[in-house]
PDB file of C-alpha atoms in Angstrom:
ATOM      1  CA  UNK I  28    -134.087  39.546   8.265  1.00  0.00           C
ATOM      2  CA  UNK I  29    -132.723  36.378   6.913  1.00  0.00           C
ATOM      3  CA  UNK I  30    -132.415  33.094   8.237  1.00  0.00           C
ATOM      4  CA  UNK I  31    -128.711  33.321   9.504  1.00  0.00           C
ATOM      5  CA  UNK I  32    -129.763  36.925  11.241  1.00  0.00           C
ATOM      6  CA  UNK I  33    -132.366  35.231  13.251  1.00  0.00           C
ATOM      7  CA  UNK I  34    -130.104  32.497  13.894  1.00  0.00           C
ATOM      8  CA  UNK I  35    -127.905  35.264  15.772  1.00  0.00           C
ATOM      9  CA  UNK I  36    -130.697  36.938  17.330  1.00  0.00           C
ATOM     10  CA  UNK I  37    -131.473  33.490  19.247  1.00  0.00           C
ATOM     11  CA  UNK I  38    -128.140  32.668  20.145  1.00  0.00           C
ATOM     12  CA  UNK I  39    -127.312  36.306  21.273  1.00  0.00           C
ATOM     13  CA  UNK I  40    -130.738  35.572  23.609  1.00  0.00           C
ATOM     14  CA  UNK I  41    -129.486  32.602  24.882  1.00  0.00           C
ATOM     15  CA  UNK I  42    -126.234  34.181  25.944  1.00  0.00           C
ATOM     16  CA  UNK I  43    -128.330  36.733  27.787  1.00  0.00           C
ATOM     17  CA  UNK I  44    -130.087  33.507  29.765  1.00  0.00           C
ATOM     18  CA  UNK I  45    -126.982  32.047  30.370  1.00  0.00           C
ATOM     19  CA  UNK I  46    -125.295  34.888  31.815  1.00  0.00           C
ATOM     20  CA  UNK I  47    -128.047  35.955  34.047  1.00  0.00           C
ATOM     21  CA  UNK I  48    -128.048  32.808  35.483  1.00  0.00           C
ATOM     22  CA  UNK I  49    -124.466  32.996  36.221  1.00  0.00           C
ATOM     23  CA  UNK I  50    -125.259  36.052  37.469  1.00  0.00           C
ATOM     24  CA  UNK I  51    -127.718  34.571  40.129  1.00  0.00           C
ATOM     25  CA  UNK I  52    -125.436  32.080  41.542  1.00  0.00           C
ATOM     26  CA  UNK I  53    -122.679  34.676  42.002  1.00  0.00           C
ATOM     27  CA  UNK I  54    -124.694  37.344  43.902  1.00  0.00           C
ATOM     28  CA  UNK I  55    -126.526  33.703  45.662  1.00  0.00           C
ATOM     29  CA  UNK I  56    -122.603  32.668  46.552  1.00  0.00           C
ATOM     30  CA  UNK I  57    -121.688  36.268  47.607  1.00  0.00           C
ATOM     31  CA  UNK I  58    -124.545  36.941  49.628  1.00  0.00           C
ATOM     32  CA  UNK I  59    -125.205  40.559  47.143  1.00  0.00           C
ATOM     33  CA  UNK I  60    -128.699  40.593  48.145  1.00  0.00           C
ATOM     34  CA  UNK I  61    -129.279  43.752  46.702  1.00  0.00           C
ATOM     35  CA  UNK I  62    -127.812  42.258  43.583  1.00  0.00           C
ATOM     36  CA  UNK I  63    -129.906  38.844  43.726  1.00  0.00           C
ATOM     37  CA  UNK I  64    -132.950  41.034  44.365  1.00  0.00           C
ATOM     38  CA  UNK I  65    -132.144  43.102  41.219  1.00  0.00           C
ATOM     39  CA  UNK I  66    -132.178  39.644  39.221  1.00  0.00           C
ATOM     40  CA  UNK I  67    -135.286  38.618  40.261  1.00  0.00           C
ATOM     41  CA  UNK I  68    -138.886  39.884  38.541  1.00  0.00           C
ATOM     42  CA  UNK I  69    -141.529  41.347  41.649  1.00  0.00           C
ATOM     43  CA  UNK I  70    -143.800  38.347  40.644  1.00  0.00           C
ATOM     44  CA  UNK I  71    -141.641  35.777  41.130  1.00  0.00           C
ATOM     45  CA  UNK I  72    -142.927  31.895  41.783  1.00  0.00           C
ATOM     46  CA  UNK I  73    -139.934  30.302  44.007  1.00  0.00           C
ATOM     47  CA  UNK I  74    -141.123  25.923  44.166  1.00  0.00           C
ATOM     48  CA  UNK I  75    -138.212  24.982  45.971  1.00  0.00           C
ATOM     49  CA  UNK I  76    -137.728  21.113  45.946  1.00  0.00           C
ATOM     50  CA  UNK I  77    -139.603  20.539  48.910  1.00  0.00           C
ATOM     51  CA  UNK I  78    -142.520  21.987  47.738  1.00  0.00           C
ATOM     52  CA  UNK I  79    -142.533  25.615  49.304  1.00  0.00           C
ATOM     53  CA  UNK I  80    -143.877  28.050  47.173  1.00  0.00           C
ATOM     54  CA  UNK I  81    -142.248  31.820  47.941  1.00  0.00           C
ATOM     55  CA  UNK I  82    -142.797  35.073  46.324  1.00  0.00           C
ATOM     56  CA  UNK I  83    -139.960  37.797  45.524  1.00  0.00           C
ATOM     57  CA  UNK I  84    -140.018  39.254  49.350  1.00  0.00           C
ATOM     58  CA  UNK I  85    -140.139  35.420  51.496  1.00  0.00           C
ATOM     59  CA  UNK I  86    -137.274  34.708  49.051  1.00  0.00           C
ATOM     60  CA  UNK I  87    -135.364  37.099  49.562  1.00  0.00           C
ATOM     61  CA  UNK I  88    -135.977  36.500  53.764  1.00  0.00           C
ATOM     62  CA  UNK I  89    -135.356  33.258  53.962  1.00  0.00           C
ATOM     63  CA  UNK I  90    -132.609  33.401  51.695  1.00  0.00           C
ATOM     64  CA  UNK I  91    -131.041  35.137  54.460  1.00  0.00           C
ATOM     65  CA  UNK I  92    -131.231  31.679  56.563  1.00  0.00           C
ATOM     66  CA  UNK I  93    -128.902  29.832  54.480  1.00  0.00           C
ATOM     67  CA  UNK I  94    -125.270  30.618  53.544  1.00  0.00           C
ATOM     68  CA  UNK I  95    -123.946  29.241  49.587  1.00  0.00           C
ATOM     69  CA  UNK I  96    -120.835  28.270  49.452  1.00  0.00           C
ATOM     70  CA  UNK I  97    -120.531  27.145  45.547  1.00  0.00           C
ATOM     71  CA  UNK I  98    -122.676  26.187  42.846  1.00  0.00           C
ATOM     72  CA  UNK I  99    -121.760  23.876  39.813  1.00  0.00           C
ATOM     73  CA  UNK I 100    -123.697  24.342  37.116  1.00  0.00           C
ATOM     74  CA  UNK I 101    -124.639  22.513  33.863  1.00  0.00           C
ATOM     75  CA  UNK I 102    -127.256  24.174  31.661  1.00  0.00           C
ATOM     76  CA  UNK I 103    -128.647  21.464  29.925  1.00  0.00           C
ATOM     77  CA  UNK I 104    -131.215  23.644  27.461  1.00  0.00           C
ATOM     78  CA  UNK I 105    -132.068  27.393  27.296  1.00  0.00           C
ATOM     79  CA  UNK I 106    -134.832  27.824  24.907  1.00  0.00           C
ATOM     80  CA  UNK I 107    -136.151  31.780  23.799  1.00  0.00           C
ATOM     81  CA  UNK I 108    -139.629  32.438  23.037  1.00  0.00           C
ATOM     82  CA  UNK I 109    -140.071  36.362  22.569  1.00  0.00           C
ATOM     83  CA  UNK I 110    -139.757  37.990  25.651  1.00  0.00           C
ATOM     84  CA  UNK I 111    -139.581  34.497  28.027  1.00  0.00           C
ATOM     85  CA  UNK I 112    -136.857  31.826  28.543  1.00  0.00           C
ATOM     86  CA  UNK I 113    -136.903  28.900  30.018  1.00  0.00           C
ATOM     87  CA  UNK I 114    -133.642  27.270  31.109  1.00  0.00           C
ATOM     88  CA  UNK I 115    -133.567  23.476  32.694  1.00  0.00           C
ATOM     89  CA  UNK I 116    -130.492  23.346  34.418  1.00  0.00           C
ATOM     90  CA  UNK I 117    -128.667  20.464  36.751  1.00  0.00           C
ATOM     91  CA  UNK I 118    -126.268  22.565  39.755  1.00  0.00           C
ATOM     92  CA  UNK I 119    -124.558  20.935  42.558  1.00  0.00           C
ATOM     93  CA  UNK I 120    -124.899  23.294  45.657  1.00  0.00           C
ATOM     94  CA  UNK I 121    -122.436  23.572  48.627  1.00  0.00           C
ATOM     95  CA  UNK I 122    -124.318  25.593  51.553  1.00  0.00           C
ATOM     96  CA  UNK I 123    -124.888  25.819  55.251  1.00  0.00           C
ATOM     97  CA  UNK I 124    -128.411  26.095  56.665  1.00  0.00           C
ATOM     98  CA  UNK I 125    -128.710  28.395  59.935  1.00  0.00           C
ATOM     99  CA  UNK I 126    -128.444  25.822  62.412  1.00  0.00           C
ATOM    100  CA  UNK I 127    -124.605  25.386  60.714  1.00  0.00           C
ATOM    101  CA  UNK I 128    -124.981  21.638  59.250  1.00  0.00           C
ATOM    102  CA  UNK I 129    -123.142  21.515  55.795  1.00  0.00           C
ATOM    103  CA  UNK I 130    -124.688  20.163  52.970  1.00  0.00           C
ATOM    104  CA  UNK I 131    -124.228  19.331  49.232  1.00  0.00           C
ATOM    105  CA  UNK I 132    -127.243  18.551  46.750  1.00  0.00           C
ATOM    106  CA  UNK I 133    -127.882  18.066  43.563  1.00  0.00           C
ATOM    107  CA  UNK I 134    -130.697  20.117  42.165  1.00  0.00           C
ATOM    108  CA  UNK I 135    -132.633  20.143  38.784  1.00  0.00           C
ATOM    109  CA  UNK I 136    -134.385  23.179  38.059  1.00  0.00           C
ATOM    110  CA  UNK I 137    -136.416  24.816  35.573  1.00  0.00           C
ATOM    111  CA  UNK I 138    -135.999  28.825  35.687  1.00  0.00           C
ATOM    112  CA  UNK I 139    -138.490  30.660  33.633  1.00  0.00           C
ATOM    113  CA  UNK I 140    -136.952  34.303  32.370  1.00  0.00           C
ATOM    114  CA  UNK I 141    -139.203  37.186  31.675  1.00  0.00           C
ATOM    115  CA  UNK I 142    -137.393  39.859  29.603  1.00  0.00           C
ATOM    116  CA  UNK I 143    -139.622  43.211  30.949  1.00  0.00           C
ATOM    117  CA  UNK I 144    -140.331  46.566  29.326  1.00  0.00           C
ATOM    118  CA  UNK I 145    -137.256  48.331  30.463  1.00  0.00           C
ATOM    119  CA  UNK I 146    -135.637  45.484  28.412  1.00  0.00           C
ATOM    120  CA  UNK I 147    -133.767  43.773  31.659  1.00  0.00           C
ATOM    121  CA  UNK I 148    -134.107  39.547  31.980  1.00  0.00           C
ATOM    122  CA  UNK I 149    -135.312  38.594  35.260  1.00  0.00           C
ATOM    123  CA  UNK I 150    -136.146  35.513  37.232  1.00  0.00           C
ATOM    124  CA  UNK I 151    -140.028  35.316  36.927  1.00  0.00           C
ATOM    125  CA  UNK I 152    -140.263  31.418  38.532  1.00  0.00           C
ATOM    126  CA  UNK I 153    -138.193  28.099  39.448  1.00  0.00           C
ATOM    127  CA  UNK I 154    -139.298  24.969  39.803  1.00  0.00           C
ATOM    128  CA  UNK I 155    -136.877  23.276  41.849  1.00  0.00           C
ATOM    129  CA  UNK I 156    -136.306  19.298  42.207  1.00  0.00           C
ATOM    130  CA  UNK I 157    -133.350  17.178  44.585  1.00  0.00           C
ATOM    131  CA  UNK I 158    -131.781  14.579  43.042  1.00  0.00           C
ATOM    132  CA  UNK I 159    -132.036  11.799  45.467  1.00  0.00           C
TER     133      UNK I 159
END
């Protein structure tokens, strides 16, 4: 394969990453937890920023606690290694926690993609930080 053919290859990858992730946030904004759960690899790492560590199934739980109204997102660099990704990303998220207070933060994250035998991307950890 040439050099312009692999220059394809990566960008076609990075498409992938990008889309996935919009994926995310629109089955996180929708509340398509069978969708979001469909996203996400069965060994995922969830950091959120302050500091809780979750696998796949608490995820998906407390996710449940918290309703997301909009995210707006700016991927700042998606890089492809084989069969991982890793996006840093800046997104500005509009939700409602269960006790109803309203909130908007600013959160920079790094999402690490895992592409798996049957060929499908899926969120294998995020390392979440709030922008104070």
């Amino acid at each position: 394969m040439n050099s312009a053919g692999a220059a394809d290859t990566i960008t076609l990858s990075e498409e992938s990453i990008k889309a996935r992730e919009n994926q995310r946030r629109a089955a996180t904004v929708a509340g398509d937890f069978p969708r979001l759960e469909g996203l996400l690899d069965d060994r995922l790492h969830y950091r959120h920023a302050n500091g809780v560590l979750e696998d796949k199934r608490a995820y998906l739980a407390n996710f449940r606690e918290v309703t997301y109204h909009k995210f707006v997102a700016t991927h700042e660099a998606v890089t492809v290694a084989g069969d991982a990704a890793i996006v840093s990303l800046t997104e500005i998220v509009a939700l409602t926690i269960k006790d109803g207070s309203h909130q908007s933060v600013v959160v920079h994250a790094l999402d690490v993609w895992s592409k798996n035998p049957d060929g499908v991307w899926r969120l294998l950890a995020r390392q979440a930080l709030y922008q104070k």
